[in-house]
Amino acid sequence: SEMCIRDSYIFSIKCVSMKKISFLVLILGLYCVTVKSQQRFDTTFTPHIVEPLFDESFAPVICIDSAHNNLHILGGGFSPFARLMKANGFQVRDMNSFVSNREVLLGCDIYAIINPLHESNLGNWRLPNPSSFTTQEIIEINNWVNEGGSLFLVADHMPFGGAAYDLAHSFGFEFSNGFARLKKEGSQPDYFSVQNERLVDHRILAGEIQSVTTFTGSAFTYPEEAEIILSFKKGDISLEPEIAWQFEYTTKTIDLENYAQGALMNYGKGKLAVFGEAAMFTARNITNKNGTFKVGFNSQLAPNNQHFAVRLMRYLVE
């Protein structure tokens, strides 16, 4: 079978046999192209100031991880996130060191880990997907959060869920390491709203945010004490292939009842925000022969994502 190259929500089907097209369209809503699309973060993205700025004496620091082969880092795929946060009063720093001890995170109010990857999976998105973090790092990060730090952990679709699994599991979360999708017709992004009961009421919504849009990620189970924000329902599914974007009729499928794609939790004196999708927190342009398509903050299909991201970071430092 041919590898299906992710081409987010672009309507071109050329690389699969006819008998597989119906499976991909109806079950996953993903499409394949023969030529790989160019995906770049949007350098023209203009952030919105969506909340009153912090007092001048307090500018929280978000440290964005770049030490674990991360797909999204401060100087690359997560630069639109950084620009949004700076516009809303945060400081943003690169964190390019392993967490060999808690002192590494001194000065960080939020430690943001976005799509880590084990070195064995660089250019090789097939199983197995080992942990990006050593046992010692996991202990140190746990202790840092327990003593008052805030962890923002995002692990997208396979293989990133596998790479983050051990760290998330140490807090009671378990990533599915698959490709999660809401039950719906067509190939639109996943729309979590108050109306469809997948966006769960929480004070970070401030009574104003009625929907949040995600763009193909993973799912996870969560401990009882977690507060769910993005909730899956019965009939939503995750496909879990052995090779990323390569799906067969025999690909393992799980129903996502009692799974989530976003959750918050207090942990000792600190907090966690765990999410299963990264594009929702940045802005990208995807270009192929059909044109350029916007994914994330810059998408018309995600009008509330900027506000949601800022409210989320403010919650982590309250």
PDB file of N, CA and C in Angstrom, residues 207-251:
ATOM      1  N   GLY A 207     -16.895  32.196  29.694  1.00  0.00           N
ATOM      2  CA  GLY A 207     -18.247  32.426  29.227  1.00  0.00           C
ATOM      3  C   GLY A 207     -18.321  33.004  27.831  1.00  0.00           C
ATOM      4  N   GLU A 208     -17.184  33.077  27.138  1.00  0.00           N
ATOM      5  CA  GLU A 208     -17.125  33.723  25.833  1.00  0.00           C
ATOM      6  C   GLU A 208     -16.766  32.758  24.707  1.00  0.00           C
ATOM      7  N   ILE A 209     -15.917  31.784  24.987  1.00  0.00           N
ATOM      8  CA  ILE A 209     -15.430  30.879  23.954  1.00  0.00           C
ATOM      9  C   ILE A 209     -16.426  29.738  23.786  1.00  0.00           C
ATOM     10  N   GLN A 210     -17.044  29.645  22.626  1.00  0.00           N
ATOM     11  CA  GLN A 210     -18.089  28.655  22.383  1.00  0.00           C
ATOM     12  C   GLN A 210     -17.608  27.472  21.543  1.00  0.00           C
ATOM     13  N   SER A 211     -16.414  27.591  20.942  1.00  0.00           N
ATOM     14  CA  SER A 211     -15.906  26.493  20.125  1.00  0.00           C
ATOM     15  C   SER A 211     -14.384  26.580  20.019  1.00  0.00           C
ATOM     16  N   VAL A 212     -13.766  25.424  19.799  1.00  0.00           N
ATOM     17  CA  VAL A 212     -12.330  25.314  19.552  1.00  0.00           C
ATOM     18  C   VAL A 212     -12.157  24.298  18.431  1.00  0.00           C
ATOM     19  N   THR A 213     -11.232  24.576  17.498  1.00  0.00           N
ATOM     20  CA  THR A 213     -11.037  23.723  16.328  1.00  0.00           C
ATOM     21  C   THR A 213      -9.678  23.046  16.396  1.00  0.00           C
ATOM     22  N   THR A 214      -9.650  21.730  16.111  1.00  0.00           N
ATOM     23  CA  THR A 214      -8.385  21.001  16.048  1.00  0.00           C
ATOM     24  C   THR A 214      -8.226  20.383  14.657  1.00  0.00           C
ATOM     25  N   PHE A 215      -6.989  19.954  14.356  1.00  0.00           N
ATOM     26  CA  PHE A 215      -6.646  19.591  12.981  1.00  0.00           C
ATOM     27  C   PHE A 215      -5.925  18.245  12.908  1.00  0.00           C
ATOM     28  N   THR A 216      -6.580  17.193  13.347  1.00  0.00           N
ATOM     29  CA  THR A 216      -6.067  15.821  13.316  1.00  0.00           C
ATOM     30  C   THR A 216      -4.967  15.609  14.342  1.00  0.00           C
ATOM     31  N   GLY A 217      -5.323  15.026  15.462  1.00  0.00           N
ATOM     32  CA  GLY A 217      -4.357  14.769  16.519  1.00  0.00           C
ATOM     33  C   GLY A 217      -4.539  13.409  17.136  1.00  0.00           C
ATOM     34  N   SER A 218      -4.216  13.318  18.415  1.00  0.00           N
ATOM     35  CA  SER A 218      -4.330  12.062  19.145  1.00  0.00           C
ATOM     36  C   SER A 218      -5.398  12.191  20.222  1.00  0.00           C
ATOM     37  N   ALA A 219      -5.636  11.106  20.923  1.00  0.00           N
ATOM     38  CA  ALA A 219      -6.564  11.073  22.041  1.00  0.00           C
ATOM     39  C   ALA A 219      -5.846  10.478  23.243  1.00  0.00           C
ATOM     40  N   PHE A 220      -6.404  10.711  24.427  1.00  0.00           N
ATOM     41  CA  PHE A 220      -5.800  10.132  25.620  1.00  0.00           C
ATOM     42  C   PHE A 220      -6.862   9.864  26.678  1.00  0.00           C
ATOM     43  N   THR A 221      -6.577   8.908  27.550  1.00  0.00           N
ATOM     44  CA  THR A 221      -7.377   8.712  28.751  1.00  0.00           C
ATOM     45  C   THR A 221      -6.753   9.543  29.859  1.00  0.00           C
ATOM     46  N   TYR A 222      -7.486   9.726  30.944  1.00  0.00           N
ATOM     47  CA  TYR A 222      -7.087  10.717  31.938  1.00  0.00           C
ATOM     48  C   TYR A 222      -7.470  10.242  33.336  1.00  0.00           C
ATOM     49  N   PRO A 223      -6.771  10.743  34.354  1.00  0.00           N
ATOM     50  CA  PRO A 223      -7.113  10.371  35.740  1.00  0.00           C
ATOM     51  C   PRO A 223      -8.403  11.050  36.195  1.00  0.00           C
ATOM     52  N   GLU A 224      -9.003  10.518  37.236  1.00  0.00           N
ATOM     53  CA  GLU A 224     -10.291  11.025  37.712  1.00  0.00           C
ATOM     54  C   GLU A 224     -10.251  12.493  38.089  1.00  0.00           C
ATOM     55  N   GLU A 225      -9.116  12.944  38.599  1.00  0.00           N
ATOM     56  CA  GLU A 225      -9.048  14.325  39.080  1.00  0.00           C
ATOM     57  C   GLU A 225      -8.848  15.340  37.962  1.00  0.00           C
ATOM     58  N   ALA A 226      -8.645  14.904  36.744  1.00  0.00           N
ATOM     59  CA  ALA A 226      -8.451  15.822  35.616  1.00  0.00           C
ATOM     60  C   ALA A 226      -9.768  16.497  35.243  1.00  0.00           C
ATOM     61  N   GLU A 227      -9.668  17.727  34.747  1.00  0.00           N
ATOM     62  CA  GLU A 227     -10.820  18.475  34.245  1.00  0.00           C
ATOM     63  C   GLU A 227     -10.765  18.455  32.717  1.00  0.00           C
ATOM     64  N   ILE A 228     -11.753  17.847  32.106  1.00  0.00           N
ATOM     65  CA  ILE A 228     -11.755  17.687  30.651  1.00  0.00           C
ATOM     66  C   ILE A 228     -12.210  18.986  29.999  1.00  0.00           C
ATOM     67  N   ILE A 229     -11.522  19.358  28.919  1.00  0.00           N
ATOM     68  CA  ILE A 229     -11.882  20.538  28.136  1.00  0.00           C
ATOM     69  C   ILE A 229     -12.393  20.116  26.758  1.00  0.00           C
ATOM     70  N   LEU A 230     -11.626  19.299  26.054  1.00  0.00           N
ATOM     71  CA  LEU A 230     -12.027  18.783  24.739  1.00  0.00           C
ATOM     72  C   LEU A 230     -12.344  17.310  24.900  1.00  0.00           C
ATOM     73  N   SER A 231     -13.603  16.962  24.763  1.00  0.00           N
ATOM     74  CA  SER A 231     -14.074  15.613  25.083  1.00  0.00           C
ATOM     75  C   SER A 231     -14.554  14.882  23.844  1.00  0.00           C
ATOM     76  N   PHE A 232     -14.129  13.643  23.695  1.00  0.00           N
ATOM     77  CA  PHE A 232     -14.663  12.775  22.648  1.00  0.00           C
ATOM     78  C   PHE A 232     -15.932  12.096  23.126  1.00  0.00           C
ATOM     79  N   LYS A 233     -16.716  11.596  22.172  1.00  0.00           N
ATOM     80  CA  LYS A 233     -17.940  10.870  22.474  1.00  0.00           C
ATOM     81  C   LYS A 233     -17.922   9.514  21.786  1.00  0.00           C
ATOM     82  N   LYS A 234     -18.846   8.663  22.174  1.00  0.00           N
ATOM     83  CA  LYS A 234     -18.994   7.365  21.522  1.00  0.00           C
ATOM     84  C   LYS A 234     -19.217   7.580  20.026  1.00  0.00           C
ATOM     85  N   GLY A 235     -18.497   6.845  19.216  1.00  0.00           N
ATOM     86  CA  GLY A 235     -18.590   6.999  17.765  1.00  0.00           C
ATOM     87  C   GLY A 235     -17.431   7.774  17.175  1.00  0.00           C
ATOM     88  N   ASP A 236     -16.779   8.613  17.990  1.00  0.00           N
ATOM     89  CA  ASP A 236     -15.509   9.210  17.569  1.00  0.00           C
ATOM     90  C   ASP A 236     -14.469   8.098  17.587  1.00  0.00           C
ATOM     91  N   ILE A 237     -13.485   8.157  16.712  1.00  0.00           N
ATOM     92  CA  ILE A 237     -12.567   7.033  16.601  1.00  0.00           C
ATOM     93  C   ILE A 237     -11.105   7.478  16.530  1.00  0.00           C
ATOM     94  N   SER A 238     -10.232   6.529  16.820  1.00  0.00           N
ATOM     95  CA  SER A 238      -8.805   6.693  16.585  1.00  0.00           C
ATOM     96  C   SER A 238      -8.317   5.500  15.777  1.00  0.00           C
ATOM     97  N   LEU A 239      -7.670   5.781  14.654  1.00  0.00           N
ATOM     98  CA  LEU A 239      -7.009   4.744  13.874  1.00  0.00           C
ATOM     99  C   LEU A 239      -5.547   4.695  14.290  1.00  0.00           C
ATOM    100  N   GLU A 240      -5.021   3.483  14.511  1.00  0.00           N
ATOM    101  CA  GLU A 240      -3.679   3.329  15.064  1.00  0.00           C
ATOM    102  C   GLU A 240      -2.840   2.416  14.180  1.00  0.00           C
ATOM    103  N   PRO A 241      -2.274   2.990  13.123  1.00  0.00           N
ATOM    104  CA  PRO A 241      -1.501   2.191  12.174  1.00  0.00           C
ATOM    105  C   PRO A 241      -0.098   1.887  12.681  1.00  0.00           C
ATOM    106  N   GLU A 242       0.582   1.000  11.992  1.00  0.00           N
ATOM    107  CA  GLU A 242       1.967   0.688  12.324  1.00  0.00           C
ATOM    108  C   GLU A 242       2.922   1.697  11.698  1.00  0.00           C
ATOM    109  N   ILE A 243       2.480   2.353  10.623  1.00  0.00           N
ATOM    110  CA  ILE A 243       3.257   3.393   9.962  1.00  0.00           C
ATOM    111  C   ILE A 243       2.347   4.614   9.826  1.00  0.00           C
ATOM    112  N   ALA A 244       2.857   5.784  10.226  1.00  0.00           N
ATOM    113  CA  ALA A 244       2.029   6.988  10.205  1.00  0.00           C
ATOM    114  C   ALA A 244       1.454   7.252   8.822  1.00  0.00           C
ATOM    115  N   TRP A 245       0.155   7.580   8.776  1.00  0.00           N
ATOM    116  CA  TRP A 245      -0.584   7.912   7.569  1.00  0.00           C
ATOM    117  C   TRP A 245      -0.774   6.736   6.619  1.00  0.00           C
ATOM    118  N   GLN A 246      -0.466   5.528   7.044  1.00  0.00           N
ATOM    119  CA  GLN A 246      -0.678   4.354   6.188  1.00  0.00           C
ATOM    120  C   GLN A 246      -1.770   3.498   6.824  1.00  0.00           C
ATOM    121  N   PHE A 247      -2.936   3.469   6.193  1.00  0.00           N
ATOM    122  CA  PHE A 247      -4.112   2.838   6.763  1.00  0.00           C
ATOM    123  C   PHE A 247      -4.607   1.707   5.866  1.00  0.00           C
ATOM    124  N   GLU A 248      -5.033   0.627   6.517  1.00  0.00           N
ATOM    125  CA  GLU A 248      -5.601  -0.529   5.824  1.00  0.00           C
ATOM    126  C   GLU A 248      -6.934  -0.874   6.501  1.00  0.00           C
ATOM    127  N   TYR A 249      -7.672  -1.779   5.897  1.00  0.00           N
ATOM    128  CA  TYR A 249      -8.896  -2.244   6.555  1.00  0.00           C
ATOM    129  C   TYR A 249      -8.592  -2.913   7.874  1.00  0.00           C
ATOM    130  N   THR A 250      -7.397  -3.455   8.005  1.00  0.00           N
ATOM    131  CA  THR A 250      -7.021  -4.168   9.222  1.00  0.00           C
ATOM    132  C   THR A 250      -6.406  -3.258  10.281  1.00  0.00           C
ATOM    133  N   THR A 251      -6.276  -1.950   9.998  1.00  0.00           N
ATOM    134  CA  THR A 251      -5.696  -1.026  10.973  1.00  0.00           C
ATOM    135  C   THR A 251      -6.528  -1.017  12.251  1.00  0.00           C
TER     136      THR A 251
END
